[in-house]
Coordinates of C-alpha atoms and ligand atoms in Angstrom, one line a residue:
M1 CA 207.5 159.1 101.8
T2 CA 207.5 155.3 102.7
I3 CA 205.9 153.5 99.8
V4 CA 204.3 150.1 100.6
P5 CA 203.3 148.0 97.6
F6 CA 200.5 145.5 98.0
V7 CA 202.8 142.7 96.9
D8 CA 206.5 143.1 96.0
L9 CA 207.9 140.2 93.9
R10 CA 211.1 142.0 93.1
A11 CA 213.0 141.0 96.2
Q12 CA 212.6 137.3 95.4
A13 CA 213.6 137.9 91.8
R14 CA 216.8 139.6 93.0
D15 CA 217.6 136.9 95.6
L16 CA 217.0 134.0 93.2
H17 CA 218.5 135.7 90.1
D18 CA 221.5 133.3 89.8
E19 CA 219.5 130.2 90.4
F20 CA 216.8 131.3 87.9
H21 CA 219.5 131.8 85.3
E22 CA 221.0 128.4 85.9
V23 CA 217.6 126.8 85.4
F24 CA 217.1 128.8 82.2
E25 CA 220.5 127.6 80.9
S26 CA 219.8 124.0 81.9
V27 CA 216.3 123.8 80.3
T28 CA 217.3 125.7 77.2
S29 CA 220.5 123.6 76.7
R30 CA 218.3 120.5 76.5
A31 CA 215.6 122.4 74.6
A32 CA 212.9 120.1 75.8
Y33 CA 210.0 122.1 77.2
T34 CA 207.1 119.8 78.1
M35 CA 206.6 116.6 80.1
G36 CA 210.3 116.4 81.1
P37 CA 212.3 115.4 84.2
E38 CA 211.9 118.9 85.7
L39 CA 208.2 118.4 85.9
K40 CA 208.5 115.0 87.6
E41 CA 211.0 116.4 90.1
F42 CA 208.8 119.3 91.0
E43 CA 205.7 117.1 91.3
A44 CA 207.5 114.7 93.7
A45 CA 208.8 117.6 95.8
F46 CA 205.4 119.4 95.9
A47 CA 203.6 116.2 96.8
A48 CA 206.0 115.7 99.7
F49 CA 205.5 119.4 100.8
C50 CA 201.7 118.8 100.8
G51 CA 202.0 115.5 102.7
C52 CA 200.3 113.8 99.7
E53 CA 201.1 110.8 97.6
C54 CA 200.8 112.5 94.3
A55 CA 200.9 116.0 92.6
V56 CA 200.1 116.6 89.0
G57 CA 201.4 119.8 87.5
V58 CA 198.9 121.7 85.3
S59 CA 198.6 125.0 83.5
S60 CA 196.8 127.2 86.1
G61 CA 194.8 127.1 89.3
T62 CA 191.6 127.4 87.4
D63 CA 192.5 124.3 85.3
A64 CA 193.6 122.6 88.5
V65 CA 190.1 123.1 90.1
K66 CA 188.5 121.9 86.8
L67 CA 190.7 118.8 86.7
A68 CA 190.2 118.1 90.4
L69 CA 186.4 118.2 89.9
L70 CA 186.7 115.8 86.9
G71 CA 189.0 113.6 89.0
A72 CA 186.3 113.5 91.7
N73 CA 183.8 112.4 89.0
V74 CA 181.7 115.5 88.9
R75 CA 179.6 115.3 85.8
P76 CA 177.6 117.7 83.6
G77 CA 174.4 118.7 85.3
D78 CA 175.7 118.0 88.9
E79 CA 175.5 120.7 91.5
V80 CA 178.6 121.7 93.4
F81 CA 178.7 123.7 96.6
V82 CA 181.0 126.8 96.4
P83 CA 181.4 129.5 99.0
A84 CA 179.9 132.8 98.0
N85 CA 183.1 134.5 99.2
T86 CA 185.9 133.3 96.9
F87 CA 187.7 134.3 93.7
I88 CA 185.4 133.6 90.7
A89 CA 187.7 130.9 89.3
T90 CA 186.4 128.4 91.9
A91 CA 182.9 128.7 90.4
E92 CA 184.1 129.1 86.8
A93 CA 185.8 125.7 87.1
V94 CA 182.5 124.2 88.1
S95 CA 180.8 125.7 85.1
H96 CA 183.7 124.5 82.8
V97 CA 182.8 120.9 83.6
G98 CA 179.1 121.6 82.9
A99 CA 178.1 121.4 86.5
V100 CA 176.2 124.1 88.4
P101 CA 177.6 126.1 91.3
V102 CA 175.4 126.3 94.4
F103 CA 176.6 129.1 96.7
V104 CA 176.9 128.8 100.4
D105 CA 177.4 131.6 103.0
C106 CA 180.5 132.0 105.1
L107 CA 181.3 132.4 108.7
E108 CA 181.5 135.9 110.1
E109 CA 184.6 135.2 112.1
T110 CA 186.9 133.6 109.4
A111 CA 185.1 134.5 106.1
L112 CA 185.4 130.7 105.2
M113 CA 182.6 128.3 104.2
D114 CA 180.0 127.8 107.0
A115 CA 179.5 124.1 107.6
A116 CA 176.0 124.7 109.1
A117 CA 175.0 126.6 105.9
L118 CA 176.5 123.8 103.9
E119 CA 174.4 121.3 105.8
A120 CA 171.2 123.3 105.1
A121 CA 172.1 123.6 101.4
A122 CA 173.0 119.9 101.2
A123 CA 169.7 118.8 102.7
E124 CA 167.9 121.1 100.1
H125 CA 169.9 119.8 97.2
E126 CA 169.9 116.1 98.2
G127 CA 170.3 113.9 95.1
S128 CA 171.5 116.6 92.7
A129 CA 174.6 117.9 94.5
T130 CA 177.7 115.6 94.2
A131 CA 180.6 117.7 95.5
V132 CA 181.7 120.6 97.7
I133 CA 184.7 122.9 97.3
P134 CA 186.0 124.3 100.6
V135 CA 188.2 127.2 99.7
H136 CA 191.1 127.9 102.1
L137 CA 190.8 131.6 101.5
Y138 CA 193.5 134.1 102.4
G139 CA 195.7 131.1 103.3
Q140 CA 193.4 130.0 106.2
P141 CA 192.3 126.4 106.4
C142 CA 188.6 125.7 106.5
D143 CA 187.0 123.7 109.3
M144 CA 187.6 120.5 107.4
D145 CA 186.2 118.1 110.0
A146 CA 182.9 119.9 110.1
I147 CA 182.7 120.1 106.3
Q148 CA 183.8 116.4 105.8
E149 CA 181.0 115.4 108.3
V150 CA 178.4 117.1 106.2
A151 CA 179.9 115.7 103.0
D152 CA 179.9 112.1 104.4
R153 CA 176.2 112.5 105.5
H154 CA 175.2 113.7 102.0
G155 CA 177.5 111.7 99.8
L156 CA 179.5 114.7 98.5
A157 CA 183.1 114.5 97.2
V158 CA 185.3 117.1 98.9
V159 CA 187.5 118.9 96.5
E160 CA 189.8 121.4 98.2
D161 CA 190.6 124.8 96.6
A162 CA 194.0 125.4 98.1
C163 CA 195.0 128.0 95.5
Q164 CA 195.8 130.5 98.3
A165 CA 197.0 128.0 101.0
H166 CA 200.4 126.4 100.0
G167 CA 201.7 125.1 103.3
A168 CA 198.8 125.9 105.6
T169 CA 197.7 123.2 108.0
Y170 CA 194.5 122.1 109.8
K171 CA 195.0 120.1 112.9
G172 CA 198.5 119.4 111.6
R173 CA 197.2 118.2 108.2
P174 CA 198.4 120.1 105.2
C175 CA 195.9 121.8 103.0
G176 CA 195.7 119.8 99.8
S177 CA 195.9 116.5 101.6
M178 CA 192.4 116.3 103.0
G179 CA 190.0 116.1 100.1
V180 CA 189.6 113.5 97.3
T181 CA 191.6 115.9 95.2
A182 CA 192.8 119.5 95.8
A183 CA 193.8 122.3 93.5
F184 CA 196.7 124.8 93.8
S185 CA 197.6 127.9 91.8
F186 CA 201.1 129.0 91.0
Y187 CA 200.0 132.4 89.7
P188 CA 203.0 134.8 90.3
G189 CA 201.6 136.5 93.4
K190 CA 200.7 133.3 95.2
N191 CA 202.8 132.1 98.2
L192 CA 204.4 129.7 95.7
G193 CA 204.3 131.5 92.3
A194 CA 205.7 130.6 88.9
L195 CA 207.0 133.2 86.5
G196 CA 203.7 133.0 84.7
D197 CA 200.6 130.8 85.1
G198 CA 200.8 127.3 86.6
G199 CA 198.9 125.0 89.0
A200 CA 198.8 121.5 90.5
V201 CA 196.2 118.9 91.5
T202 CA 197.1 116.8 94.5
T203 CA 195.6 113.5 95.6
N204 CA 196.5 110.5 97.7
S205 CA 195.2 108.1 95.1
A206 CA 197.8 106.9 92.6
E207 CA 195.0 105.7 90.3
L208 CA 193.4 109.1 90.3
A209 CA 196.7 110.8 89.7
E210 CA 197.2 108.6 86.6
R211 CA 193.8 109.8 85.3
L212 CA 194.7 113.4 86.0
R213 CA 198.0 113.0 84.1
L214 CA 196.1 111.8 81.1
L215 CA 193.5 114.5 81.3
R216 CA 196.0 117.3 81.4
N217 CA 197.8 116.0 78.3
H218 CA 195.2 115.3 75.6
G219 CA 194.3 111.9 77.2
Q220 CA 197.6 110.6 75.8
A221 CA 198.7 107.3 77.3
D222 CA 201.4 106.7 74.7
K223 CA 202.5 108.8 71.8
Y224 CA 199.3 109.3 69.7
T225 CA 197.3 106.8 71.7
H226 CA 194.6 108.8 73.4
T227 CA 192.6 106.8 75.9
L228 CA 190.5 109.8 77.1
I229 CA 189.3 113.1 75.6
G230 CA 191.6 115.4 77.6
Y231 CA 192.9 118.9 77.6
C232 CA 196.0 120.9 76.8
D233 CA 196.6 121.8 80.5
R234 CA 200.3 121.0 81.1
L235 CA 202.7 122.7 83.5
H236 CA 205.9 123.4 81.4
N237 CA 209.4 122.2 82.3
L238 CA 210.8 125.7 82.7
Q239 CA 208.1 126.8 85.1
A240 CA 208.4 123.5 87.0
A241 CA 212.1 123.9 87.4
L242 CA 211.7 127.5 88.6
L243 CA 209.0 126.4 91.0
S244 CA 211.4 123.8 92.5
V245 CA 213.9 126.6 93.2
K246 CA 211.2 128.6 95.0
L247 CA 209.6 125.6 96.8
A248 CA 212.9 125.1 98.7
R249 CA 212.3 128.6 100.2
L250 CA 208.5 128.3 100.7
A251 CA 208.5 127.2 104.4
G252 CA 210.7 130.2 105.3
W253 CA 208.6 132.6 103.3
N254 CA 205.4 131.3 105.0
E255 CA 207.1 131.8 108.4
A256 CA 208.0 135.3 107.5
R257 CA 204.3 136.0 106.5
R258 CA 203.1 134.6 109.9
A259 CA 205.6 136.8 111.7
A260 CA 204.3 139.8 109.7
A261 CA 200.7 138.9 110.5
E262 CA 201.5 138.8 114.2
R263 CA 203.1 142.2 114.0
Y264 CA 200.1 143.6 112.2
A265 CA 197.7 142.0 114.8
R266 CA 199.7 143.7 117.6
T267 CA 199.8 147.1 116.0
L268 CA 196.2 147.2 114.7
Q269 CA 194.8 146.4 118.2
A270 CA 195.2 150.1 118.9
I271 CA 192.9 151.2 116.1
A272 CA 189.2 151.2 117.0
G273 CA 186.9 149.7 114.5
V274 CA 189.5 147.6 112.7
R275 CA 189.5 143.8 113.3
P276 CA 191.7 141.3 111.5
I277 CA 189.8 138.3 110.1
G278 CA 189.8 135.7 112.8
R279 CA 191.7 132.5 112.8
S280 CA 190.8 129.2 114.3
D281 CA 192.9 127.5 117.0
D282 CA 192.9 124.4 114.7
A283 CA 194.6 126.2 111.9
T284 CA 198.1 127.3 111.0
P285 CA 197.5 129.8 108.2
V286 CA 200.0 131.0 105.7
F287 CA 198.6 134.5 105.2
H288 CA 198.5 134.7 101.4
L289 CA 196.4 137.8 102.2
Y290 CA 196.1 139.9 105.4
V291 CA 192.5 140.9 105.6
V292 CA 190.9 143.2 108.1
R293 CA 187.3 144.3 108.6
L294 CA 186.3 148.0 109.0
L295 CA 183.5 147.0 111.4
G296 CA 180.0 148.3 110.5
R297 CA 181.3 150.4 107.7
S298 CA 180.0 150.6 104.1
A299 CA 181.8 149.8 100.8
A300 CA 181.8 153.6 100.0
F301 CA 183.5 154.4 103.3
R302 CA 186.1 151.6 102.7
D303 CA 186.8 152.9 99.2
A304 CA 187.4 156.4 100.6
V305 CA 189.8 154.9 103.1
R306 CA 191.7 153.2 100.3
E307 CA 192.0 156.5 98.5
R308 CA 193.6 158.1 101.6
L309 CA 195.9 155.1 101.9
V310 CA 197.1 155.6 98.3
E311 CA 197.8 159.3 99.1
A312 CA 200.0 158.0 102.0
G313 CA 201.8 155.6 99.6
V314 CA 200.0 152.4 100.8
E315 CA 198.5 150.0 98.3
S316 CA 195.6 147.8 99.4
G317 CA 193.1 145.3 97.9
I318 CA 189.6 143.9 98.4
H319 CA 189.2 140.1 98.3
Y320 CA 186.5 140.2 97.1
P321 CA 184.2 143.2 96.6
V322 CA 181.3 141.3 95.0
P323 CA 180.2 137.9 96.3
L324 CA 179.8 135.4 93.5
H325 CA 176.0 135.1 93.8
L326 CA 175.8 138.7 92.8
Q327 CA 178.3 138.6 89.9
P328 CA 176.7 139.4 86.5
A329 CA 178.2 136.2 85.1
Y330 CA 176.0 134.2 87.4
A331 CA 172.9 136.3 87.1
H332 CA 171.2 133.4 85.3
L333 CA 171.2 131.4 88.6
G334 CA 168.6 133.8 90.0
Y335 CA 170.3 134.8 93.3
R336 CA 169.3 138.1 95.0
P337 CA 170.9 140.6 97.4
G338 CA 170.2 139.3 100.9
D339 CA 170.6 135.6 100.0
F340 CA 174.0 135.4 101.8
P341 CA 174.0 138.2 104.4
V342 CA 177.4 137.3 105.9
A343 CA 179.3 137.3 102.6
E344 CA 177.5 140.5 101.6
R345 CA 178.4 142.3 104.8
L346 CA 182.0 141.1 104.7
A347 CA 182.3 142.2 101.1
A348 CA 181.5 145.8 102.2
E349 CA 183.8 145.8 105.2
I350 CA 187.0 143.9 104.2
L351 CA 190.3 145.5 103.3
S352 CA 193.4 143.6 102.4
L353 CA 196.7 145.2 103.6
P354 CA 200.1 144.8 102.0
M355 CA 201.5 141.3 102.7
F356 CA 204.6 139.6 101.4
P357 CA 207.5 137.8 103.1
E358 CA 209.9 140.6 102.7
I359 CA 207.7 143.4 104.1
T360 CA 209.6 145.3 106.8
E361 CA 208.6 146.4 110.2
E362 CA 208.9 150.0 109.1
Q363 CA 206.5 149.4 106.2
Q364 CA 204.0 147.7 108.5
D365 CA 204.2 150.6 111.0
H366 CA 203.6 153.0 108.1
V367 CA 200.5 150.9 106.9
A368 CA 199.1 151.0 110.5
S369 CA 199.6 154.7 111.0
A370 CA 198.2 155.5 107.5
L371 CA 195.2 153.4 108.2
A372 CA 194.6 155.1 111.6
A373 CA 194.9 158.5 110.0
A374 CA 192.5 157.5 107.1
L375 CA 189.9 156.3 109.6
H376 CA 189.9 159.1 112.0
Ligands
LIG1 C1 190.7 130.7 95.6 C2 191.3 130.7 94.2 N1 190.8 129.7 93.4 C3 191.3 129.6 92.1 C4 192.2 130.5 91.6 C5 192.6 130.3 90.2 O1 194.0 130.3 90.0 P1 194.7 130.8 88.6 O2 194.7 132.3 88.7 O3 196.1 130.2 88.7 O4 193.9 130.2 87.5 C6 192.7 131.5 92.4 C7 193.7 132.4 91.9 O5 193.6 133.6 92.0 C8 192.2 131.6 93.7 O6 192.6 132.6 94.5

């Protein structure tokens, strides 16, 4: 039986085996593990990749969102707009800085933040909301012009969550280069993944980058001179050097993901009731995830489909099954079912299919036929 994992990181590990070992030798022979030349080198290369002036390596995507918010001057008690459909880390980071997430519904077609819903929320929260986090979910860029327009009208700082969108572009502009600051995750399964946790904050302001460098390293300007109360949120030299090896391959891997997405789109056309999440003409996505909708179906039906896929050797995922306004962790905010109908409907219908650069045509055909059989 053809087995199709949801993500397969082994092929990359095999291809890069020798280079990884060289990096390990080089870093361990110097035996200097933090704040070294490997970090600087990676930061410069990643900033260039993102079309940005500066990138600051940090310990995770969650910490990247937190530091990006601090960089954008979000303060305790402020309100920050967050899409209801995202990974919980986006909202957690808002909570970590003492601010309050205010959830916003998404667009039915793309599952991304709805700028019209943001406008309505911004009018309602005028004076207390100071920032918005557009999340380029699944590797698809948000409609940044529409969001920026609302942000400008209401004095909101735009902090991009690009944790799933390394290399995606909107009207030719790379994700991570459009907001005041932007956050990336290098969690292993991301399009650019470390061999453990890691992240980066990007910005076009050298001054802001300097503040972020202080914040990630105990506010330390010179040895034992601490000009800010900071954090222990560093990206380590070994991870940075491994990421540099992988960064050189990223454009090719993203291209392979796009080709796989096109193949899926062609094959899945034949299956009634299945529709890939739409993409805008303004966007060049990088398909961190390949998400389809089982139109008009319930979560229970989708879960039964997933079980049948497992029997056929196909792994799948759901990103995400519970919108953030209905998560127990945010019950204290008082949201109710029905508050964000689009996010709630999508949460029931969405299904993420296997997607990674090395996925083969045979594996994709197997996914499509297993899905058709599971549905009918
Ligand atoms: C949209 C989004 N934001 C933030 C994060 C947090 O990143 P990390 O897991 O590296 O902390 C993730 C990672 O899954 C994510 O997908």
